[in-house]
């Protein structure tokens, strides 16, 4: 029989078979038709009218509703509602896929029976000798089964089980489970369960050696109790420092927000090992609780309790947290938000004596967001606060003091537009503050009131020009648009009724190498307010082009400086000039530069360069330099001339290498060097990391660590160790 005629006959017979049982039913309840398609011109068709069985061979695809079956041979039993598929069988039904050499599909009841099968659920591959699925309750049961994430015919590792139960998109349960590495049994578990919606319970270990720890093993057990409670149990051993342990508990409370509890205890056998020679109690610990909740769209609360036994605890045991926040604070804050107003109630105590803290017990703050005043052209904004404050120092030579303060600030603005391109915004504002007499051993100020007046005007505009015909293959230019944004902001603040030295300093100006805001309310150093008669000049430039069908800024350059019309004592007529530049000559080349120059003496105060090359996934390079000139106005910042580099190279599909360096040119020291070798072991990734630090007064610090991570459940995100090698070296 001609194969085309056979397939046409099959379509007709299968359609009649599927439709006849429901001929008297409403059309909306008719079952879907069975469609059979040939996968090769050599296909053959047979029909046995006695058994009411259709057979197709030579590569077949069968569709029934959303279910699809492909195989070399298919037997269709209409009277029983069964499809028997043989040879390279693949069944796709109800969002699941099953493969094997022989599978029976009950398309009426949506059940699958199989011998020697394989299926995938999330990162897991499952297989076994016998399979029974019931899509009506979405539960699959198997016998002689195995579970793995290694997608190979012979997995590197697998979990063999007497029986396996799979609930799609929920969990996998294995009974009588044995973990095999290759053909070697490693571990027996009477019951093994994994959650398919998230990482489930597992152990993790980072062994290594650090000169300040000795040999160490950092262990953790990741656990999940339910949808509301999960966490990590840490248990670490450092041969030089001793044992350390503690839990991290995460709370998922729905409308009551997210909470995180952390506790860690270490009995430090060598408190001087950090090289600082500071006397510390060997009983060292930290207790943290963080919580954030949004009860409604306009009510929210935040809580941070961060206690540690000494100021060096994070420095010694949690390097990654220390690098991101040297002095973590504690506070409680409730916020109520309206359309144009925001109310904050905040309490901030000092929990760690080693950290200088301005306690707020409590502070109430009402902020009037910038808003139009009715139908008038004027806009209004305000910032008012009231609280009791105590400044507590870490240095015992400085004496604590406290006072209450009431402060209110109000400002009117009039945004105007001239000629369709010039934006002019004059403003006028005033501040009234009241301070109590300062108490405490360091209190020397009396009860004072203060009035501050401010005014000013801001000019800004934006212009652009387009050159659509510009083409350059070297710079990958396809048309160019230039956008220029000059700005001028004039700020005038006459001398306040009370100068800063006569007031207790709670919200005071901190030294910074970045340009601070000039105008209110962005300038938050309430207690340090002094006279100002300044023009801030700014210029922003953007050059844009089309690359890969999208608009891209390939050059950004901004310049800012302050022209002080009435300099205060110790100030120059012109402030430092700030320059920020980012240049992308190609999409995979990024060059950035930060520059700060003092025009009074012509000295270069700061210069930072960074070049990043990202041509593909085979190699990447980052090179840079940061020069910092010592400035007596900011004694907390040291002079620096640091060169740094990071090089990643993929040697092959299985091997990769990364090297990072920090070289201080002032005294010719290689301050830090880190080398990491990566090995892809099919289902696992292995990393060997070495780091050497020259920390001058504390001597050398050497670390070597090993990390093994399952690809299906990676320990770290891709590239997370690029700028922070401590991810691979300490785990914390």
XYZ file of C-alpha atoms in Angstrom:
732
model
C 0.000 0.000 0.000
C 1.283 3.455 -0.893
C 2.514 5.140 2.333
C 0.715 8.442 1.568
C -2.577 6.599 1.153
C -1.848 4.670 4.349
C -1.393 7.849 6.386
C -4.575 9.371 4.950
C -6.477 6.204 5.862
C -4.970 6.327 9.336
C -6.088 9.890 9.859
C -9.613 8.979 8.760
C -9.861 5.809 10.896
C -8.360 7.456 13.970
C -10.683 10.437 13.633
C -13.726 8.194 13.342
C -12.624 6.076 16.295
C -12.110 9.173 18.460
C -15.339 10.890 17.494
C -17.901 8.013 17.397
C -18.106 7.416 21.198
C -19.076 11.031 21.701
C -21.442 11.428 18.728
C -24.453 12.110 20.926
C -22.636 14.480 23.274
C -22.461 18.241 22.884
C -19.690 19.347 20.551
C -17.862 21.181 23.330
C -17.271 17.852 25.151
C -15.910 15.939 22.188
C -12.518 14.336 22.863
C -9.626 15.436 20.684
C -8.877 13.498 17.515
C -5.855 11.257 17.116
C -3.505 12.396 14.368
C -0.697 10.192 13.041
C 2.127 11.673 10.988
C 4.918 9.928 9.119
C 8.467 10.900 10.030
C 10.093 9.312 6.962
C 8.990 8.310 3.436
C 9.761 4.634 4.236
C 6.912 4.451 6.754
C 4.376 1.612 6.557
C 0.814 1.219 7.842
C -1.182 -1.885 8.863
C -4.754 -2.168 10.170
C -6.231 -5.281 11.824
C -10.058 -4.939 11.807
C -10.481 -8.033 14.030
C -8.350 -6.581 16.877
C -9.339 -3.033 15.935
C -5.606 -2.225 16.040
C -3.651 0.142 13.814
C 0.116 -0.229 13.438
C 2.547 2.302 11.990
C 6.275 1.713 11.449
C 9.318 3.536 10.144
C 9.211 6.634 12.365
C 5.863 7.839 13.691
C 4.460 10.899 15.463
C 1.079 10.627 17.216
C -0.881 13.616 18.555
C -3.803 13.442 20.957
C -4.763 16.885 22.235
C -1.645 18.336 23.862
C 0.018 14.907 24.142
C 2.690 13.926 21.601
C 4.245 10.455 21.123
C 7.192 9.764 18.783
C 8.656 6.292 18.177
C 9.916 3.924 15.467
C 6.782 1.741 15.813
C 3.315 2.504 17.222
C 0.344 0.202 17.947
C -2.990 1.967 18.476
C -5.699 0.026 20.405
C -8.834 2.150 20.056
C -11.096 -0.090 22.148
C -8.748 0.162 25.150
C -7.549 3.748 24.602
C -3.890 2.664 24.501
C -0.869 3.595 22.417
C 1.987 1.077 22.574
C 5.186 2.754 21.335
C 8.486 0.953 20.704
C 11.973 2.078 19.742
C 13.399 5.469 20.804
C 10.099 6.453 22.377
C 9.383 9.989 23.560
C 6.119 10.916 25.296
C 5.236 14.542 26.037
C 2.100 14.960 28.161
C 0.884 17.389 30.818
C 4.141 19.340 30.706
C 6.239 16.201 31.343
C 8.590 14.280 29.038
C 9.325 10.544 29.212
C 11.794 8.564 27.092
C 12.500 4.845 26.790
C 12.542 1.850 24.446
C 9.005 0.695 25.240
C 6.245 2.905 26.640
C 2.507 2.359 26.849
C 0.388 5.493 26.945
C -3.208 5.376 28.182
C -4.399 8.527 26.465
C -7.943 8.361 27.862
C -6.803 8.228 31.513
C -3.498 10.081 30.901
C -1.321 7.312 32.310
C 2.136 6.151 31.258
C 3.541 2.636 31.718
C 7.198 2.123 30.827
C 10.161 -0.194 31.176
C 13.699 1.222 31.245
C 12.615 4.888 31.150
C 14.129 8.360 31.646
C 12.513 11.694 32.508
C 13.553 15.204 33.578
C 12.079 17.297 36.393
C 13.857 20.601 36.962
C 17.592 19.918 37.262
C 16.976 16.212 37.990
C 17.041 13.256 35.632
C 15.196 10.147 36.757
C 15.196 6.656 35.293
C 14.246 3.163 36.274
C 13.009 -0.301 35.417
C 9.249 0.229 35.787
C 7.129 3.376 35.629
C 3.495 4.078 36.466
C 2.166 7.628 36.168
C -1.237 9.013 37.052
C -1.710 12.506 35.615
C -5.107 12.840 37.277
C -3.393 13.391 40.641
C 0.027 14.280 39.117
C 1.889 11.512 41.008
C 4.453 9.231 39.333
C 5.777 6.043 40.943
C 8.683 3.911 39.822
C 10.629 0.831 40.860
C 14.330 0.085 40.456
C 14.821 3.805 39.899
C 17.747 6.230 40.006
C 18.068 10.006 40.350
C 20.881 12.281 39.112
C 21.651 15.701 37.634
C 24.349 14.278 35.321
C 22.791 14.119 31.839
C 24.857 11.215 30.494
C 24.140 7.586 29.717
C 26.549 6.622 32.515
C 26.212 9.363 35.190
C 29.198 10.219 37.363
C 26.962 9.916 40.385
C 23.426 8.704 40.957
C 21.031 7.872 43.756
C 19.543 4.415 43.307
C 16.244 3.714 45.032
C 13.867 0.821 45.461
C 11.002 3.155 44.601
C 10.721 6.744 43.442
C 7.711 9.045 43.762
C 7.624 12.247 41.707
C 5.124 15.033 42.274
C 5.813 17.469 39.386
C 6.848 20.988 40.367
C 6.733 19.978 44.044
C 9.076 17.238 45.237
C 10.799 13.915 44.615
C 10.756 11.137 47.235
C 13.071 8.111 47.103
C 12.904 5.142 49.474
C 15.741 2.714 50.079
C 18.172 5.200 48.488
C 21.908 4.599 47.996
C 24.336 7.214 46.706
C 26.777 5.856 44.089
C 29.908 7.523 42.731
C 30.432 5.627 39.523
C 29.718 2.049 40.573
C 30.857 2.466 44.181
C 28.139 2.814 46.876
C 28.930 5.703 49.252
C 25.918 6.381 51.472
C 22.605 4.683 52.293
C 19.463 6.657 53.189
C 16.168 4.951 54.107
C 14.349 7.979 52.695
C 15.622 10.775 50.462
C 13.512 13.810 49.552
C 14.259 16.826 47.330
C 12.139 19.896 46.713
C 11.719 20.828 43.032
C 10.772 24.445 43.684
C 13.978 25.416 45.517
C 17.275 24.088 46.837
C 16.654 21.452 49.465
C 18.687 20.178 52.402
C 22.377 19.563 51.714
C 25.833 19.774 53.299
C 28.661 21.981 52.070
C 32.345 22.054 53.041
C 35.252 24.378 52.201
C 38.608 22.976 53.344
C 41.711 25.122 53.228
C 44.620 26.710 55.026
C 45.125 30.327 56.125
C 48.079 31.581 58.093
C 45.742 33.336 60.551
C 43.425 30.316 60.858
C 45.745 27.385 60.393
C 44.148 24.448 58.594
C 40.389 24.911 58.486
C 37.146 23.347 57.343
C 34.096 25.586 56.956
C 30.993 23.420 56.997
C 27.351 24.292 56.542
C 24.063 22.453 56.336
C 21.408 24.110 54.177
C 17.923 23.150 55.322
C 14.321 23.883 54.449
C 11.550 23.094 56.898
C 8.633 24.542 54.932
C 7.658 27.546 52.823
C 8.012 29.842 55.846
C 11.213 28.590 57.457
C 14.649 27.720 56.067
C 18.262 28.485 56.836
C 21.845 27.332 57.303
C 23.689 25.736 60.204
C 27.396 26.632 60.291
C 29.967 24.396 61.958
C 33.588 25.434 61.383
C 36.950 24.359 62.676
C 40.152 26.408 62.503
C 43.183 24.649 63.953
C 44.724 27.887 65.232
C 41.523 29.583 66.389
C 39.252 26.712 67.418
C 35.613 25.838 66.802
C 32.886 28.162 65.566
C 29.233 27.423 64.979
C 25.797 28.986 64.719
C 22.534 29.070 62.756
C 21.153 31.390 60.100
C 17.348 31.234 60.043
C 15.215 32.842 57.331
C 11.567 33.662 58.035
C 9.060 34.113 55.195
C 5.955 35.491 56.877
C 3.897 36.623 53.910
C 2.174 39.951 54.698
C 4.311 40.219 57.868
C 7.474 40.436 55.782
C 10.851 38.711 55.632
C 13.102 38.097 58.619
C 16.635 36.781 59.057
C 18.177 35.616 62.333
C 21.938 35.013 62.610
C 23.982 33.784 65.536
C 27.600 32.670 65.524
C 29.866 31.744 68.443
C 33.596 31.129 68.434
C 35.934 30.476 71.344
C 39.054 32.095 69.909
C 42.188 30.243 70.989
C 44.425 32.968 69.508
C 42.825 36.412 69.636
C 46.130 38.007 68.537
C 46.237 36.026 65.291
C 44.724 38.924 63.323
C 48.012 40.786 63.780
C 46.505 43.875 65.430
C 47.687 42.980 68.957
C 44.472 44.221 70.556
C 43.253 42.617 73.782
C 40.036 40.723 73.081
C 37.886 38.305 75.083
C 38.252 34.788 73.596
C 34.456 34.309 73.936
C 33.452 35.963 70.690
C 30.007 35.994 69.135
C 27.525 37.948 67.098
C 23.728 38.114 67.178
C 21.831 39.684 64.288
C 18.172 39.965 63.433
C 16.972 41.726 60.280
C 13.326 42.172 59.348
C 11.491 44.085 56.666
C 7.731 44.194 56.136
C 5.285 46.097 53.942
C 1.910 45.742 55.604
C 0.114 47.796 52.952
C 1.183 49.933 50.004
C 1.710 52.875 52.375
C 2.828 51.223 55.655
C 6.240 49.586 56.053
C 8.692 48.750 58.834
C 12.365 47.810 59.069
C 14.305 46.347 61.977
C 18.052 45.726 62.205
C 19.610 44.356 65.399
C 23.349 43.874 64.856
C 25.269 43.002 67.995
C 28.784 41.599 68.154
C 31.062 41.061 71.094
C 33.832 43.266 69.657
C 34.475 45.511 66.691
C 36.811 43.016 64.970
C 34.492 40.016 64.961
C 33.438 40.423 61.308
C 37.008 41.297 60.348
C 38.277 37.994 61.746
C 35.501 35.540 60.799
C 33.181 37.081 58.169
C 35.474 38.784 55.698
C 32.897 39.301 52.957
C 30.434 41.027 55.302
C 33.245 43.166 56.727
C 34.257 44.361 53.260
C 30.704 45.472 52.458
C 30.008 47.182 55.815
C 32.753 47.855 58.338
C 30.444 49.243 61.046
C 26.930 47.773 60.710
C 24.305 49.768 62.606
C 21.132 48.823 64.495
C 17.808 50.612 64.123
C 14.029 50.309 64.036
C 12.006 52.352 61.563
C 8.319 52.645 60.698
C 7.232 54.564 57.591
C 3.819 55.881 56.595
C 3.535 57.193 53.041
C 0.901 59.485 51.558
C 0.757 60.934 48.080
C 2.801 64.016 48.985
C 3.993 63.259 52.514
C 6.132 60.721 54.326
C 6.284 60.105 58.089
C 9.204 58.183 59.641
C 9.604 57.081 63.260
C 13.122 55.830 63.961
C 15.058 54.486 66.937
C 18.824 53.897 66.662
C 20.728 52.639 69.735
C 24.413 51.830 70.142
C 24.780 48.057 70.559
C 28.531 47.767 69.909
C 30.704 50.034 72.050
C 33.538 49.796 69.525
C 31.460 51.704 66.918
C 30.813 55.433 67.232
C 27.046 55.966 67.055
C 24.599 58.837 67.100
C 21.716 57.380 69.064
C 18.209 58.504 68.126
C 15.798 57.533 70.890
C 13.582 58.219 69.036
C 13.416 60.552 66.030
C 10.219 61.590 64.229
C 10.563 62.981 60.714
C 7.852 64.411 58.456
C 8.881 64.969 54.841
C 6.849 67.006 52.418
C 7.645 65.687 48.959
C 7.937 68.221 46.173
C 4.330 69.065 45.260
C 2.408 71.653 43.332
C 0.480 74.181 45.419
C -3.031 73.893 44.036
C -3.376 75.482 40.601
C -0.522 77.926 41.193
C 2.861 77.625 39.421
C 4.629 77.253 42.775
C 5.957 74.015 44.263
C 6.531 73.261 47.923
C 8.789 70.862 49.836
C 9.683 70.485 53.502
C 11.598 68.404 56.017
C 10.827 68.525 59.760
C 12.197 66.389 62.583
C 12.097 66.101 66.349
C 14.139 63.750 68.518
C 16.415 63.061 71.424
C 19.995 62.377 70.360
C 23.108 61.069 72.058
C 26.538 60.995 70.436
C 28.478 58.043 71.784
C 32.145 57.719 70.882
C 34.222 54.566 70.519
C 37.349 56.389 71.725
C 37.147 56.773 75.543
C 39.122 60.030 75.273
C 36.080 61.645 73.647
C 33.220 62.281 76.056
C 29.626 61.474 75.169
C 26.942 64.155 75.082
C 23.189 64.313 74.428
C 20.409 66.813 73.691
C 17.010 67.071 72.101
C 16.505 68.934 68.843
C 13.496 70.220 66.926
C 14.095 71.260 63.331
C 11.778 72.324 60.523
C 12.624 73.348 56.956
C 10.284 74.706 54.248
C 11.030 75.766 50.678
C 9.125 77.228 47.703
C 10.192 76.700 44.093
C 8.979 78.216 40.830
C 9.917 76.085 37.780
C 9.929 78.232 34.627
C 10.661 77.542 30.981
C 11.975 80.169 28.590
C 12.300 79.951 24.804
C 11.236 76.291 24.942
C 14.731 75.139 25.933
C 15.884 76.965 29.082
C 14.689 75.699 32.485
C 14.970 78.222 35.325
C 13.990 77.293 38.894
C 14.313 79.994 41.559
C 13.786 78.920 45.160
C 13.582 80.388 48.625
C 13.494 78.580 51.947
C 13.976 78.846 55.653
C 14.917 76.635 58.573
C 14.195 76.982 62.282
C 15.938 74.774 64.856
C 15.796 74.541 68.627
C 18.394 72.729 70.771
C 18.283 71.893 74.446
C 21.339 72.350 76.625
C 23.669 69.417 76.031
C 23.907 66.853 78.810
C 26.354 64.079 79.566
C 30.055 64.289 80.435
C 30.876 65.945 77.099
C 27.972 68.400 77.021
C 29.301 71.975 76.716
C 26.637 73.745 74.621
C 23.738 75.745 76.039
C 20.117 75.911 75.013
C 19.995 77.643 71.629
C 17.659 78.462 68.794
C 18.841 78.933 65.214
C 17.369 80.447 62.067
C 18.704 79.774 58.573
C 17.599 81.503 55.369
C 18.452 80.227 51.901
C 17.703 81.201 48.350
C 19.070 80.458 44.917
C 18.246 79.628 41.343
C 19.095 76.759 39.009
C 19.548 77.070 35.237
C 19.672 74.020 33.007
C 19.113 73.154 29.388
C 19.567 70.312 26.982
C 20.549 70.379 23.329
C 21.366 67.692 20.803
C 22.537 67.280 17.249
C 22.334 64.271 14.958
C 24.849 63.118 12.319
C 23.083 60.101 10.697
C 25.723 59.677 8.006
C 28.688 59.076 10.305
C 30.098 55.550 9.845
C 33.248 54.101 11.385
C 34.061 50.385 11.454
C 36.872 50.772 13.978
C 34.595 52.396 16.581
C 31.479 50.532 15.406
C 29.618 53.768 14.709
C 26.339 53.783 12.809
C 25.232 57.386 13.074
C 26.049 59.692 15.994
C 23.922 61.825 18.288
C 25.487 64.351 20.665
C 23.556 65.447 23.771
C 24.915 68.318 25.862
C 23.458 69.379 29.237
C 25.008 72.494 30.835
C 23.761 73.546 34.278
C 24.322 76.352 36.780
C 23.080 76.188 40.357
C 23.413 79.298 42.528
C 23.104 78.823 46.312
C 23.045 81.680 48.797
C 22.885 81.039 52.554
C 23.723 84.011 54.797
C 25.395 83.376 58.123
C 22.978 81.450 60.407
C 21.863 83.067 63.657
C 23.994 80.452 65.495
C 27.248 79.042 64.117
C 27.980 75.298 64.118
C 30.572 75.324 66.998
C 27.848 76.554 69.367
C 25.566 73.598 68.567
C 25.831 69.898 69.456
C 26.908 67.917 66.404
C 24.645 64.960 65.657
C 24.017 65.292 61.898
C 27.396 66.663 60.895
C 29.313 66.891 57.637
C 31.617 63.971 56.951
C 34.757 64.372 54.883
C 34.331 62.942 51.394
C 36.203 62.873 48.118
C 32.878 62.977 46.292
C 31.016 66.211 45.652
C 28.410 66.834 48.380
C 25.003 68.452 47.745
C 24.857 72.233 48.183
C 21.161 73.052 48.371
C 18.492 71.994 50.833
C 16.929 69.611 51.681
C 19.491 67.341 49.924
C 22.202 68.665 52.247
C 21.501 66.577 55.386
C 24.234 67.841 57.741
C 21.727 69.927 59.721
C 24.064 70.767 62.608
C 26.984 71.820 60.350
C 25.075 74.375 58.247
C 27.127 77.497 57.587
C 27.069 80.403 55.155
C 27.237 79.683 51.430
C 27.551 81.941 48.395
C 28.381 79.466 45.670
C 27.699 78.723 42.013
C 27.961 75.055 41.038
C 28.879 74.708 37.367
C 28.126 71.475 35.552
C 28.425 70.083 32.051
C 27.282 66.649 30.851
C 28.005 65.202 27.412
C 26.657 62.046 25.793
C 27.588 60.586 22.418
C 25.250 57.840 21.209
C 25.158 55.453 18.263
C 23.298 52.364 17.076
C 24.904 49.012 17.778
C 23.222 45.659 17.186
C 19.936 47.415 16.485
C 19.858 49.259 19.830
C 20.844 52.750 20.965
C 24.059 52.796 22.993
C 25.930 55.616 24.743
C 29.554 55.113 23.706
C 30.897 58.251 25.424
C 29.740 59.898 28.660
C 31.653 62.809 30.161
C 30.620 65.104 33.006
C 32.453 68.039 34.628
C 31.554 69.813 37.894
C 33.140 72.475 40.060
C 32.132 75.134 42.616
C 32.760 78.862 42.190
C 32.732 80.312 45.706
C 31.749 83.974 45.473
C 32.343 84.442 49.209
C 34.776 81.750 50.433
C 34.706 80.779 54.094
C 37.982 80.667 56.054
C 40.117 77.822 54.719
C 38.304 77.689 51.370
C 39.689 78.602 47.937
C 37.811 80.700 45.402
C 37.270 77.697 43.155
C 36.551 74.238 44.445
C 38.066 71.055 43.109
C 37.179 70.088 39.539
C 35.484 66.700 39.212
C 35.486 64.759 35.970
C 33.770 61.446 35.197
C 34.357 59.709 31.860
C 33.167 56.430 30.380
C 34.148 55.424 26.829
C 33.027 52.330 24.917
C 34.997 52.254 21.630
C 33.401 48.823 21.099
C 30.582 47.120 22.989
C 33.139 44.797 24.601
C 35.657 47.508 25.568
C 34.913 49.806 28.528
C 37.294 52.567 29.620
C 36.364 54.686 32.659
C 38.150 57.553 34.385
C 37.480 59.580 37.548
C 39.532 62.738 37.968
C 39.753 65.367 40.729
C 42.036 68.420 40.409
C 42.562 71.374 42.751
C 42.818 74.471 40.517
C 44.303 76.546 43.356
C 47.644 74.730 43.286
C 47.219 72.596 40.159
C 47.713 69.382 42.125
C 46.097 66.183 40.976
C 44.111 65.007 44.013
C 42.657 61.821 42.599
C 42.884 59.826 39.380
C 41.234 56.470 38.773
C 41.441 54.520 35.497
C 39.756 51.230 34.654
C 39.913 49.285 31.375
C 37.730 46.219 30.888
C 37.881 43.914 27.859
C 35.005 41.443 27.377
C 35.458 40.023 23.863
C 33.665 36.735 24.637
C 33.455 33.865 27.077
C 37.038 32.689 26.462
C 38.908 35.520 28.174
C 38.339 38.816 29.983
C 40.819 41.399 31.271
C 40.452 44.289 33.723
C 43.336 46.717 34.303
C 43.276 49.832 36.434
C 45.061 52.383 38.592
C 43.913 54.606 41.472
C 46.046 57.509 42.557
C 45.115 59.398 45.726
C 47.129 62.356 46.973
C 47.223 62.912 50.724
C 45.029 65.821 51.758
C 45.289 67.183 55.326
C 41.618 68.194 55.078
C 40.759 64.481 54.981
C 43.282 62.772 57.282
C 41.190 59.600 57.398
C 42.173 58.888 53.785
C 45.725 57.738 53.111
C 47.868 58.436 50.086
C 47.609 55.728 47.457
C 48.991 54.765 44.053
C 47.416 51.381 43.468
C 47.587 49.321 40.274
C 45.209 46.391 39.936
C 44.422 43.706 37.386
C 42.095 40.768 36.893
C 42.636 38.250 34.103
C 40.374 35.318 33.267
C 41.271 32.774 30.585
C 39.448 29.609 29.570
C 42.154 27.127 28.630
C 39.688 24.555 27.282
C 36.134 23.362 27.779
C 37.157 21.904 31.132
C 39.892 24.194 32.472
C 39.961 27.914 33.295
C 42.273 30.269 35.184
C 41.872 33.629 36.950
C 44.555 35.904 38.428
C 44.075 39.181 40.323
C 46.763 41.557 41.597
C 46.933 44.725 43.721
C 50.298 46.515 43.508
C 51.064 49.639 45.559
C 53.609 51.678 43.592
C 54.465 54.072 46.463
C 56.632 51.470 48.156
C 56.739 48.742 45.502
C 54.620 46.215 47.420
C 52.385 43.566 45.906
C 49.628 44.043 48.486
C 47.471 41.173 47.278
C 47.617 38.444 44.656
C 45.025 35.751 44.073
C 45.153 32.785 41.676
C 42.252 30.452 40.952
C 42.125 27.307 38.821
C 38.709 26.013 37.723
C 37.978 22.462 36.582
C 34.715 21.471 34.935
C 33.986 17.871 35.913
C 30.788 17.467 33.913
C 28.271 17.610 36.776
C 30.595 19.344 39.239
C 32.867 22.356 39.196
C 36.065 22.432 41.221
C 38.082 25.520 42.172
C 41.499 25.787 43.813
C 42.182 29.330 45.050
C 45.396 30.798 46.499
C 45.773 34.279 47.968
C 48.783 36.094 49.375
C 48.473 39.422 51.185
C 51.207 41.772 52.367
C 49.495 43.812 55.081
C 52.550 45.727 56.279
C 52.155 46.105 60.036
C 50.322 42.774 60.336
C 52.686 40.797 58.142
C 51.856 38.313 55.396
C 48.584 36.421 55.195
C 48.476 33.287 53.017
C 45.306 31.340 52.144
C 44.607 28.243 50.047
C 41.094 26.808 49.692
C 39.216 24.137 47.731
C 35.620 24.503 46.552
C 33.456 21.780 44.992
C 30.040 22.779 43.663
C 27.272 20.791 41.969
C 26.287 22.482 38.688
C 22.594 21.861 39.261
C 22.870 23.727 42.583
C 25.797 26.153 42.209
C 27.241 27.506 45.423
C 27.869 30.928 43.875
C 26.477 32.868 40.939
C 28.457 33.030 37.699
C 31.333 35.510 38.057
C 30.567 36.219 41.713
C 34.196 35.602 42.640
C 35.618 37.963 40.008
C 35.955 41.033 42.236
C 35.586 39.238 45.591
C 37.855 36.209 45.739
C 36.839 35.698 49.374
C 33.749 33.901 48.034
C 35.992 30.971 47.160
C 38.432 31.416 50.033
C 36.215 31.725 53.078
C 32.608 31.080 52.144
C 31.613 34.109 54.242
